[in-house]
Short mmCIF file of C-alpha atoms and ligand atoms in Angstrom, two decimals:
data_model
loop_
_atom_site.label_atom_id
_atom_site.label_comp_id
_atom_site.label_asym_id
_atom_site.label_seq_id
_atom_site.Cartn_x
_atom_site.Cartn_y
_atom_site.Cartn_z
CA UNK A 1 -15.87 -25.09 -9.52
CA UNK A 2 -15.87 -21.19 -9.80
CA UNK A 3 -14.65 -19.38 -12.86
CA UNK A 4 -11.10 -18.74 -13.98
CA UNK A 5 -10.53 -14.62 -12.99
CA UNK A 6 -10.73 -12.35 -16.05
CA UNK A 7 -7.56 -10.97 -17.50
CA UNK A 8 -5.90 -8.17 -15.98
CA UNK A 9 -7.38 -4.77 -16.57
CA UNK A 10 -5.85 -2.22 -18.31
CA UNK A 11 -5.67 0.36 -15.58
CA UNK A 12 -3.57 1.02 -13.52
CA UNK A 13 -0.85 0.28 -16.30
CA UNK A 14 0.60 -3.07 -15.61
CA UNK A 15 4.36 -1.93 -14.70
CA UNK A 16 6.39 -4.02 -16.83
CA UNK A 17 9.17 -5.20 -13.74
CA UNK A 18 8.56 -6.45 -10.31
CA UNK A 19 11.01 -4.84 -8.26
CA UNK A 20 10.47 -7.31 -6.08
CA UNK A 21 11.99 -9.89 -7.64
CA UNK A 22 14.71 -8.08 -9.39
CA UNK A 23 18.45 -8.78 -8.35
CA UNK A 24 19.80 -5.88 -6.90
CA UNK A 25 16.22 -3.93 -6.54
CA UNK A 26 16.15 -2.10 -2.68
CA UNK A 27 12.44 -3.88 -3.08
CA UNK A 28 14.28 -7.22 -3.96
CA UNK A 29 16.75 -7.01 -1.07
CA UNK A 30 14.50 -6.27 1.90
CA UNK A 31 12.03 -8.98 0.54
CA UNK A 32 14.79 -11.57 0.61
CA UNK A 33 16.49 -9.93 3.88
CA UNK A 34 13.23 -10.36 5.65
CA UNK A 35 12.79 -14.53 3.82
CA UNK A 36 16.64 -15.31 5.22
CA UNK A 37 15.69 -14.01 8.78
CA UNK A 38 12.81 -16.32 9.41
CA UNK A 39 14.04 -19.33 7.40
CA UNK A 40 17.49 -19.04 9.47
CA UNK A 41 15.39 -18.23 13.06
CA UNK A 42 13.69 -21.27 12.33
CA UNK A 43 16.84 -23.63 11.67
CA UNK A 44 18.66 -21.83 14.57
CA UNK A 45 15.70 -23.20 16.94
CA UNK A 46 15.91 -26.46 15.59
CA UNK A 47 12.52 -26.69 14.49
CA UNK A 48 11.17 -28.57 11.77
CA UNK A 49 9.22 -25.08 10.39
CA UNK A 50 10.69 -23.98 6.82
CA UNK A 51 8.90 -20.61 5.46
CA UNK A 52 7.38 -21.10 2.16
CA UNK A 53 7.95 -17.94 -0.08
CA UNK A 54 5.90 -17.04 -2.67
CA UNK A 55 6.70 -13.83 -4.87
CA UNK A 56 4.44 -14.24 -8.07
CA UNK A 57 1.21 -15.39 -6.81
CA UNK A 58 -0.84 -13.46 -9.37
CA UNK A 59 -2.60 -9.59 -7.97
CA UNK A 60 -6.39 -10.47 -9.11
CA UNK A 61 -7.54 -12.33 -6.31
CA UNK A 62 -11.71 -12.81 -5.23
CA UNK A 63 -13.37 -10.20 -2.89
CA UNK A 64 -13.62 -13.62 -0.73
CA UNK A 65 -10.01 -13.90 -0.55
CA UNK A 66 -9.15 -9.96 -0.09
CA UNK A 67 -12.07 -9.41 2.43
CA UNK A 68 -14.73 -11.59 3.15
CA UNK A 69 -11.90 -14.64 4.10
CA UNK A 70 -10.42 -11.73 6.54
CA UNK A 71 -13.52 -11.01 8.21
CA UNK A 72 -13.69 -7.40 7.08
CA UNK A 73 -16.85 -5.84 7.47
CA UNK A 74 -19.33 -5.55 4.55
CA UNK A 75 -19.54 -2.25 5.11
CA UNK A 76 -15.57 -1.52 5.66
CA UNK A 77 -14.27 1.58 3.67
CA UNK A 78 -11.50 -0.76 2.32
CA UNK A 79 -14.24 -2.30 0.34
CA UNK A 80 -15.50 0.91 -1.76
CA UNK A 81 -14.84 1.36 -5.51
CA UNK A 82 -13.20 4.61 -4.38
CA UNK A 83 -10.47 2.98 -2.89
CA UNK A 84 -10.21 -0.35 -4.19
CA UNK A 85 -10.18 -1.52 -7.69
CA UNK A 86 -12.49 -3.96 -8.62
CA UNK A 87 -12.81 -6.18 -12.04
CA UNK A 88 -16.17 -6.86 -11.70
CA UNK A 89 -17.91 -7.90 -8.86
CA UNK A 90 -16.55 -10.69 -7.63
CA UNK A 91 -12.40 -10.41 -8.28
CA UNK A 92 -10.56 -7.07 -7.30
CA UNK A 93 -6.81 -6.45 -7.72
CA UNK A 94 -5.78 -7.42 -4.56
CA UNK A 95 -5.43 -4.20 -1.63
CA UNK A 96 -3.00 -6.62 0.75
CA UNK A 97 -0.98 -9.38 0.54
CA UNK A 98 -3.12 -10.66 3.67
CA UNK A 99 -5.74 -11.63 0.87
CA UNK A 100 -3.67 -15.36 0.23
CA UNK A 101 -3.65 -16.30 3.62
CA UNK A 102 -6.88 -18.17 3.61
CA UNK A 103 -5.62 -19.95 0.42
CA UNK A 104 -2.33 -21.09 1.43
CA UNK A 105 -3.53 -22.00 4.95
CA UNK A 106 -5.80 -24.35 3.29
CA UNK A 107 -2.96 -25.50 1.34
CA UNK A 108 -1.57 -26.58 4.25
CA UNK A 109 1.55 -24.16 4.34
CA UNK A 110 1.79 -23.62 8.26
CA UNK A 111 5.08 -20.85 7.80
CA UNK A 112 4.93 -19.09 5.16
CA UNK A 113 5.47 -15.78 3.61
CA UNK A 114 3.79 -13.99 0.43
CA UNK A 115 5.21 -10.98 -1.22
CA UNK A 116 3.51 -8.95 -3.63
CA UNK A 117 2.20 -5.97 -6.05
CA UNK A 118 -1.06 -4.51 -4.02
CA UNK A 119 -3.45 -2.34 -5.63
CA UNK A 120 -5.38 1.08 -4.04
CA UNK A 121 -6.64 4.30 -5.11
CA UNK A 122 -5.72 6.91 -2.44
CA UNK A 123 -3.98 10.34 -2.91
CA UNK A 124 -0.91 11.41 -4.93
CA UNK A 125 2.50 12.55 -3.33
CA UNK A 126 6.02 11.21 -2.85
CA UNK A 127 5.15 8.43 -0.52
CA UNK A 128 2.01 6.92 -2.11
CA UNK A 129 1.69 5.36 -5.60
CA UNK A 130 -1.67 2.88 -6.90
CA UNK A 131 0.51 0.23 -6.96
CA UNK A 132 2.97 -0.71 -4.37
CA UNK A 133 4.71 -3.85 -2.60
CA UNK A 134 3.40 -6.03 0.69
CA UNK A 135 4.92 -9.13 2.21
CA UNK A 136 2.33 -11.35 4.86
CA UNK A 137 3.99 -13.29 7.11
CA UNK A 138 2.45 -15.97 9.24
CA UNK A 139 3.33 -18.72 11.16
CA UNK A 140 1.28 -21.69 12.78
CA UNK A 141 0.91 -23.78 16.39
CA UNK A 142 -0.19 -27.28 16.66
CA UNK A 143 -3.64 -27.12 17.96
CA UNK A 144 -2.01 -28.70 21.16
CA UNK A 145 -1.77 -24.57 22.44
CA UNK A 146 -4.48 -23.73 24.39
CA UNK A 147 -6.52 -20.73 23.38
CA UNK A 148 -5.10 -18.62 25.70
CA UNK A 149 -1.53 -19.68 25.64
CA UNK A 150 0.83 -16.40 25.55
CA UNK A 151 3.04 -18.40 23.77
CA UNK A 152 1.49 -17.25 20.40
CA UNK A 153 1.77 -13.34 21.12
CA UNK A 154 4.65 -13.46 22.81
CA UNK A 155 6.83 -15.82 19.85
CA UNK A 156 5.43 -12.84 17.39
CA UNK A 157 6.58 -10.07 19.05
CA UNK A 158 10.16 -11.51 19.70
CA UNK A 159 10.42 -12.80 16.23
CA UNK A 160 9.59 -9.21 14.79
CA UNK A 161 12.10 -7.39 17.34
CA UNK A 162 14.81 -9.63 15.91
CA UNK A 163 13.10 -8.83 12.22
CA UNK A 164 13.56 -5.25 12.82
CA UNK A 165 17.05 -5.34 14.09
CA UNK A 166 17.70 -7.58 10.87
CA UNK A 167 16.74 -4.36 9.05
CA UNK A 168 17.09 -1.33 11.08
CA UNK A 169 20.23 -2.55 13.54
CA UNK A 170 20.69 -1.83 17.04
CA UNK A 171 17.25 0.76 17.26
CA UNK A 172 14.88 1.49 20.13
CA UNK A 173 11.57 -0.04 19.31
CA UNK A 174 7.75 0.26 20.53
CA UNK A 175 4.69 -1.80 20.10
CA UNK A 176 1.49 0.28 20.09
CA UNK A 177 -2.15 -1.06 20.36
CA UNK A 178 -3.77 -1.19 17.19
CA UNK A 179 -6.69 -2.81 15.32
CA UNK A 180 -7.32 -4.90 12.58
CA UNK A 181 -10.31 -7.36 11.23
CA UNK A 182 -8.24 -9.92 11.01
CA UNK A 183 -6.37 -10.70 14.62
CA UNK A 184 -6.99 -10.27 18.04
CA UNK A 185 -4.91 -8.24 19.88
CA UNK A 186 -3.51 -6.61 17.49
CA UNK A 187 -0.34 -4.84 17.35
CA UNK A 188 1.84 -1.99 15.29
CA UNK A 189 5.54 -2.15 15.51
CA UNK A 190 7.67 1.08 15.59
CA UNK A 191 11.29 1.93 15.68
CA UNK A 192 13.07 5.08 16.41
CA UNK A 193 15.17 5.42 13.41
CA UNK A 194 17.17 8.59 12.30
CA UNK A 195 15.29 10.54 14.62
CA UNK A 196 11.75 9.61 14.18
CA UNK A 197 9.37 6.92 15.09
CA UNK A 198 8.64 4.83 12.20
CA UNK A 199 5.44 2.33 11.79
CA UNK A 200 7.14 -0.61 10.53
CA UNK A 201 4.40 -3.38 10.31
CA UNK A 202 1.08 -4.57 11.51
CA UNK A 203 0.48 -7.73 13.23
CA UNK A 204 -1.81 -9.60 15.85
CA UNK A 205 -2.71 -13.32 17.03
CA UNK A 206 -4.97 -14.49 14.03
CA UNK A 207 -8.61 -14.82 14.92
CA UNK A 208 -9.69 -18.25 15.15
CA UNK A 209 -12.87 -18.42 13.02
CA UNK A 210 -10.05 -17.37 9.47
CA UNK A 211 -7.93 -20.52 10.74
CA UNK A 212 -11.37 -22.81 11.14
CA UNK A 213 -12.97 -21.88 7.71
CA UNK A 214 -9.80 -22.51 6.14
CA UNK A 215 -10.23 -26.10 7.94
CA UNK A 216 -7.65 -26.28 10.69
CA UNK A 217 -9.93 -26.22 13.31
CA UNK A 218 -7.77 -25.38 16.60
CA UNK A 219 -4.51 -24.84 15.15
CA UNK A 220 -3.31 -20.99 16.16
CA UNK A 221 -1.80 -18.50 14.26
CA UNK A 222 0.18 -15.27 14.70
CA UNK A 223 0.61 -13.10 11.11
CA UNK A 224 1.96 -9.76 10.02
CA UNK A 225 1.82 -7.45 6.74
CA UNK A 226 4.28 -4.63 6.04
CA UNK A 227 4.82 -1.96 3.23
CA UNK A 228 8.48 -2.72 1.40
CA UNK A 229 8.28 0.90 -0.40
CA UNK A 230 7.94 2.45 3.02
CA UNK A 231 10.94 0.26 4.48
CA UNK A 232 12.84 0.85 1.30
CA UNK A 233 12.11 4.69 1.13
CA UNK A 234 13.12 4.85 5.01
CA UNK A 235 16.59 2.40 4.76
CA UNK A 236 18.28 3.24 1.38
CA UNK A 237 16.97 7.00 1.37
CA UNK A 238 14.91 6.86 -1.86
CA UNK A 239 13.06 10.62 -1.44
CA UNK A 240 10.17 9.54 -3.76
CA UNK A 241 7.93 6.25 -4.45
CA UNK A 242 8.23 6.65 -8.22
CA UNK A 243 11.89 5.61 -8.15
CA UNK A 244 10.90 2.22 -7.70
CA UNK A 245 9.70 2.05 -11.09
CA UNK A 246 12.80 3.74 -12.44
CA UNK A 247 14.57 2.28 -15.25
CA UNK A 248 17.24 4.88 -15.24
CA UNK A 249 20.94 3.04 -15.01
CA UNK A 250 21.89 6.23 -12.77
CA UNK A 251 19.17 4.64 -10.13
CA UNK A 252 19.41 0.87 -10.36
CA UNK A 253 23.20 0.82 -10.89
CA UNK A 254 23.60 2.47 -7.50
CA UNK A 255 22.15 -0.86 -5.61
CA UNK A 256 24.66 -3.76 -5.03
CA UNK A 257 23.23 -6.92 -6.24
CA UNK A 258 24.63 -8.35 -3.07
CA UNK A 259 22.00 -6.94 -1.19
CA UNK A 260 23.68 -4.51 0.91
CA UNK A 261 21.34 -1.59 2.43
CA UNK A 262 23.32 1.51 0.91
CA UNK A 263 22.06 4.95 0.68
CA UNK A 264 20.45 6.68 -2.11
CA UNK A 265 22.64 9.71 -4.02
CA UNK A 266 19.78 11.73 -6.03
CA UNK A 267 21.30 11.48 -9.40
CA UNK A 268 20.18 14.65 -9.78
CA UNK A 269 16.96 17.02 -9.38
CA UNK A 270 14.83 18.14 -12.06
CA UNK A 271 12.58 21.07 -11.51
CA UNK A 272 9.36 20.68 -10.89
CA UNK A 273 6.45 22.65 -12.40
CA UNK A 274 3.45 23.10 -10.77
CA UNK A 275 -0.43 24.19 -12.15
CA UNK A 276 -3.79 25.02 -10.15
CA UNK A 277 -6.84 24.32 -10.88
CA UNK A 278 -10.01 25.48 -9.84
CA UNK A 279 -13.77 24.68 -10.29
CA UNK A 280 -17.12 24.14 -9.12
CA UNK A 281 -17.93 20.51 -7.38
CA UNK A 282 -21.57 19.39 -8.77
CA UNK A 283 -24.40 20.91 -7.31
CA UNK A 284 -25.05 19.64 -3.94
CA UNK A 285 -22.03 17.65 -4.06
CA UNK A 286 -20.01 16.27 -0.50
CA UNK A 287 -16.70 15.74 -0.59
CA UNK A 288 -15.27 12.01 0.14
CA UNK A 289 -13.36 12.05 3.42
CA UNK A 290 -10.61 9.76 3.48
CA UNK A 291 -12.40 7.92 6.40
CA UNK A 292 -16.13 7.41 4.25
CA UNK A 293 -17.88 8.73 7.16
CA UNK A 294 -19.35 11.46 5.29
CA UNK A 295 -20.02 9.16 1.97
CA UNK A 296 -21.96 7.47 4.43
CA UNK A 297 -24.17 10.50 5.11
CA UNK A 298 -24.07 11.44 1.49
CA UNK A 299 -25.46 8.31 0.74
CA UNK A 300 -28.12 8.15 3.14
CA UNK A 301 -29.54 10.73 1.58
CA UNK A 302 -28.70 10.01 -1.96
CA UNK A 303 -26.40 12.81 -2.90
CA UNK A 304 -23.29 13.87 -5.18
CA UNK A 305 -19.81 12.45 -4.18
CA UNK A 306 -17.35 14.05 -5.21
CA UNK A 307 -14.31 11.57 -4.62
CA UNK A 308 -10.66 13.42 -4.42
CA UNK A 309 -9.21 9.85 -5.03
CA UNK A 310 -11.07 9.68 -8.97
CA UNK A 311 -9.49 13.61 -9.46
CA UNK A 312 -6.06 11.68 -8.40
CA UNK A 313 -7.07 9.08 -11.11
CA UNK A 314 -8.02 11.37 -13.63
CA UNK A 315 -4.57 12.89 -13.33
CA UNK A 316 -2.99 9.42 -13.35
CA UNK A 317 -4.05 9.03 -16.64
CA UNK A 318 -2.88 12.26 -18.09
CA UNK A 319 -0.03 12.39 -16.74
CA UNK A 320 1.80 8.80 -15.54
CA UNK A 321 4.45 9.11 -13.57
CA UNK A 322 5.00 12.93 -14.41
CA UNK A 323 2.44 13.79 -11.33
CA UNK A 324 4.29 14.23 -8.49
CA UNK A 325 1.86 15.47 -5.49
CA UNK A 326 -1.60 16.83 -5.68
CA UNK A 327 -3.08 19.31 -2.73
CA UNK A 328 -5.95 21.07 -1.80
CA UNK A 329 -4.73 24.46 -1.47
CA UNK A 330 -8.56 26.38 -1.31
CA UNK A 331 -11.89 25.58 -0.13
CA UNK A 332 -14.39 27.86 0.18
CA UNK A 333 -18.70 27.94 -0.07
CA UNK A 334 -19.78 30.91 -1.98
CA UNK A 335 -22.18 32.85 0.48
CA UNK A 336 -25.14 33.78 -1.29
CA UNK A 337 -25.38 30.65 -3.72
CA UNK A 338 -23.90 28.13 -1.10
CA UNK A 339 -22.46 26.72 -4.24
CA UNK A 340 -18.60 25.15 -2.96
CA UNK A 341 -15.35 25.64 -4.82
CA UNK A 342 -11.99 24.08 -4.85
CA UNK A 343 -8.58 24.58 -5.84
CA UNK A 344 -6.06 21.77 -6.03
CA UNK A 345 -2.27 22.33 -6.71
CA UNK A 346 -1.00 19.90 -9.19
CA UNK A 347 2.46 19.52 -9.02
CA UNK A 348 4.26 18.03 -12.78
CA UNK A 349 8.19 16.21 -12.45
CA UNK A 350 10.07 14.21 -14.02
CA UNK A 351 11.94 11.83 -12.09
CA UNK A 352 14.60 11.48 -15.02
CA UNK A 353 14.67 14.45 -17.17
CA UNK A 354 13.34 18.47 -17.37
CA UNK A 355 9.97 18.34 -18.66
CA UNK A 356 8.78 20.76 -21.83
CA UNK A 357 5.86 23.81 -21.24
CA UNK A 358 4.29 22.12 -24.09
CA UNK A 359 3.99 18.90 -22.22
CA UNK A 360 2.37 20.07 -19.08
CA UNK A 361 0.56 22.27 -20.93
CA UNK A 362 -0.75 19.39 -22.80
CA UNK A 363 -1.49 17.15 -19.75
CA UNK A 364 -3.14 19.83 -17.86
CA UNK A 365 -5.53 20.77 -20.49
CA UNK A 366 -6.10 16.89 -20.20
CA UNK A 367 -6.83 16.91 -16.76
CA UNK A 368 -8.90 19.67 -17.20
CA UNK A 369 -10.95 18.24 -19.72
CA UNK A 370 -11.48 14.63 -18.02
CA UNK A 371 -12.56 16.58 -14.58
CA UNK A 372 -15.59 18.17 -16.61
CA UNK A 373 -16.11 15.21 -18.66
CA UNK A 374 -15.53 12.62 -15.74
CA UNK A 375 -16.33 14.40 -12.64
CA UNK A 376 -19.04 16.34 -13.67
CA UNK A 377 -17.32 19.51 -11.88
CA UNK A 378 -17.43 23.37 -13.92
CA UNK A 379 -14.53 24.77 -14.15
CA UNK A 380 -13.28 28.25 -12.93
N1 DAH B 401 -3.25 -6.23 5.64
C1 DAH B 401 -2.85 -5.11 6.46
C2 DAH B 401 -2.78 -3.84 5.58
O1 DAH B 401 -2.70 -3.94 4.40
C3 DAH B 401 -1.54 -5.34 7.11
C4 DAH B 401 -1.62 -6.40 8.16
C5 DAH B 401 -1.90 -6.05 9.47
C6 DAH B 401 -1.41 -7.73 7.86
C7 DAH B 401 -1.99 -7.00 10.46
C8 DAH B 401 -1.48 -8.71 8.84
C9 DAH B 401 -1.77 -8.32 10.15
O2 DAH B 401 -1.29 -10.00 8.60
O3 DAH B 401 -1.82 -9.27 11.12
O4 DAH B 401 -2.79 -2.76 6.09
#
């Protein structure tokens, strides 16, 4: 029997509500929106399939279950400390909500859909946030369909069309190529909605060796993950990813409990205030790409890393949910020494209040101090 998973980390700060599952929460309505419209498809067909829904399955899940279950590479830039955060070696806060499908498939479940917190280091602005909501759907055929029976790709796509109409209404929609570890083909839906194309979700035909090592053999499988922050942002007009964790009346009143999609009114809009900083990366030191190619090359050859992801951290920290965006605004290689300099533009608001000089001050010379301390970078 393997060990019970550690407790919970302290970073990033456990928010204290799950939108999610919080009456009246824009997260809360498309999650249940989305349950309704596969739990009524399936009644309307007459078919014996009820979706199992699962909204608290707990976020520290094994690196089995978030990668190695999902067939994703060893060497996959999902996996790196920089972007994922791991417990200790073997249990990571999960990155998708795609890392329960092996469990519940072994279950049994054969329709079901998991919604939940996911975890990842990546940049700071208004659309991205370390934590941040998924829901995996998936939904099984008897073993009966033969391995290359359309039926599988072709039931998927029609039952996310009719998902997207559920949400967006009466939009033009496209379905672009795409690739994931996990299914073959694979698929991205889009929809054209107020004016631009939207990525709603990904999706494919699940490969066969995830459905036989969770011991189904020759059953088949279509699944599908989406982003609720990004649907949310997109239907109810919420300008920034922060508001999710609002617990300003003036935000959450504005949502009928109901679940009706209504739009947003920004209650109002506090200034924001913004500080540069600049310094000196470690000698020798290559900057993380977003991709890890050049980590890669880095390395190879056993140099410096300089990972903008732990400067977003280090901000994190100072600053909570007062750090609104952070951007590169200089880069430049000195000529003679061939030593390399940055400058990144942090930008400070409040998403309920003005903030004080003395605050940012204080966070800044925070931030500042933690970069030398943490990321071993001189200041300028
Ligand atoms: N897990 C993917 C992600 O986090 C989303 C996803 C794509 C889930 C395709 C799926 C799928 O189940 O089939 O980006």
């Amino acid at each position: 029997p393997s060990p019970p998973p550690p407790a919970p980390p302290a970073a990033p700060a456990a928010p204290a509500a799950a939108g999610h599952t919080q009456p009246g929460h824009p997260l809360n309505t498309i999650r249940q929106r989305i349950e309704q419209y596969w739990k009524y498809r399936g009644f309307e067909r007459g078919c014996d399939v009820d979706f199992f829904c699962a909204s608290e399955l707990p976020p520290i899940v094994s690196v089995q279950h978030n990668f190695d279950d999902l067939l994703i590479p060893k060497d996959h830039v999902s996996r790196r400390p920089s972007d994922t955060y791991y417990i200790n070696d073997e249990y990571v806060l999960r990155t998708h909500t795609s890392a329960h499908q092996s469990t519940l498939l072994r279950e049994g479940h054969s329709a079901f859909l998991a919604t939940g917190d996911v975890y990842r280091r990546d940049e700071i602005d208004r659309s991205h946030y370390p934590v941040f909501h998924q829901m995996e759907g998936v939904l099984m055929f008897g073993a009966e369909v033969g391995a290359d029976d359309p039926i599988v790709e072709e039931d998927l796509k029609i039952g996310l069309e009719g998902m997207a109409r559920e949400l967006f209404g009466d939009v033009e929609m496209r379905w672009v190529d795409a690739y994931f570890p996990f299914t073959d083909p694979s698929f991205e839906l889009e929809v054209f909605y107020e004016g631009d194309w939207l990525e709603v979700l990904g999706c494919g035909v699940i490969q066969q060796d995830i459905i036989r090592q969770a011991g189904r053999g020759e059953e088949r499988g279509w699944a599908f993950g989406l982003g609720l922050e990004r649907l949310a942002m997109v239907l109810f007009g919420i300008p920034d990813i922060r508001l999710f964790w609002s617990k300003d009346p003036r935000f959450l009143s504005q949502f009928p409990v109901s679940g009706e999609i209504v739009k947003f009114e920004p209650y109002s809009k506090y200034p924001p205030c913004y500080k540069d900083v600049s310094f000196w990366l470690p000698e020798g030191a290559v900057v993380a790409s977003s991709d890890g190619e050049v980590v890669d090359e880095a390395e190879a050859s056993s140099g410096v890393v300089f990972h903008p992801n732990d400067l977003c951290e280090v901000v994190r920290d100072a600053a909570q949910d007062i750090v609104e965006q952070i951007e590169l605004i200089d880069d430049f290689t000195h000529p003679k020494t061939q030593r390399r300099s940055q400058c990144y533009r942090i930008t400070f608001r409040h998403m309920d209040r003005n903030l004080t000089n003395a605050e940012v001050d204080e966070m800044q010379l925070q931030v500042r101090r933690s970069m030398v301390a943490r990321l071993g970078v001189e200041l300028r």
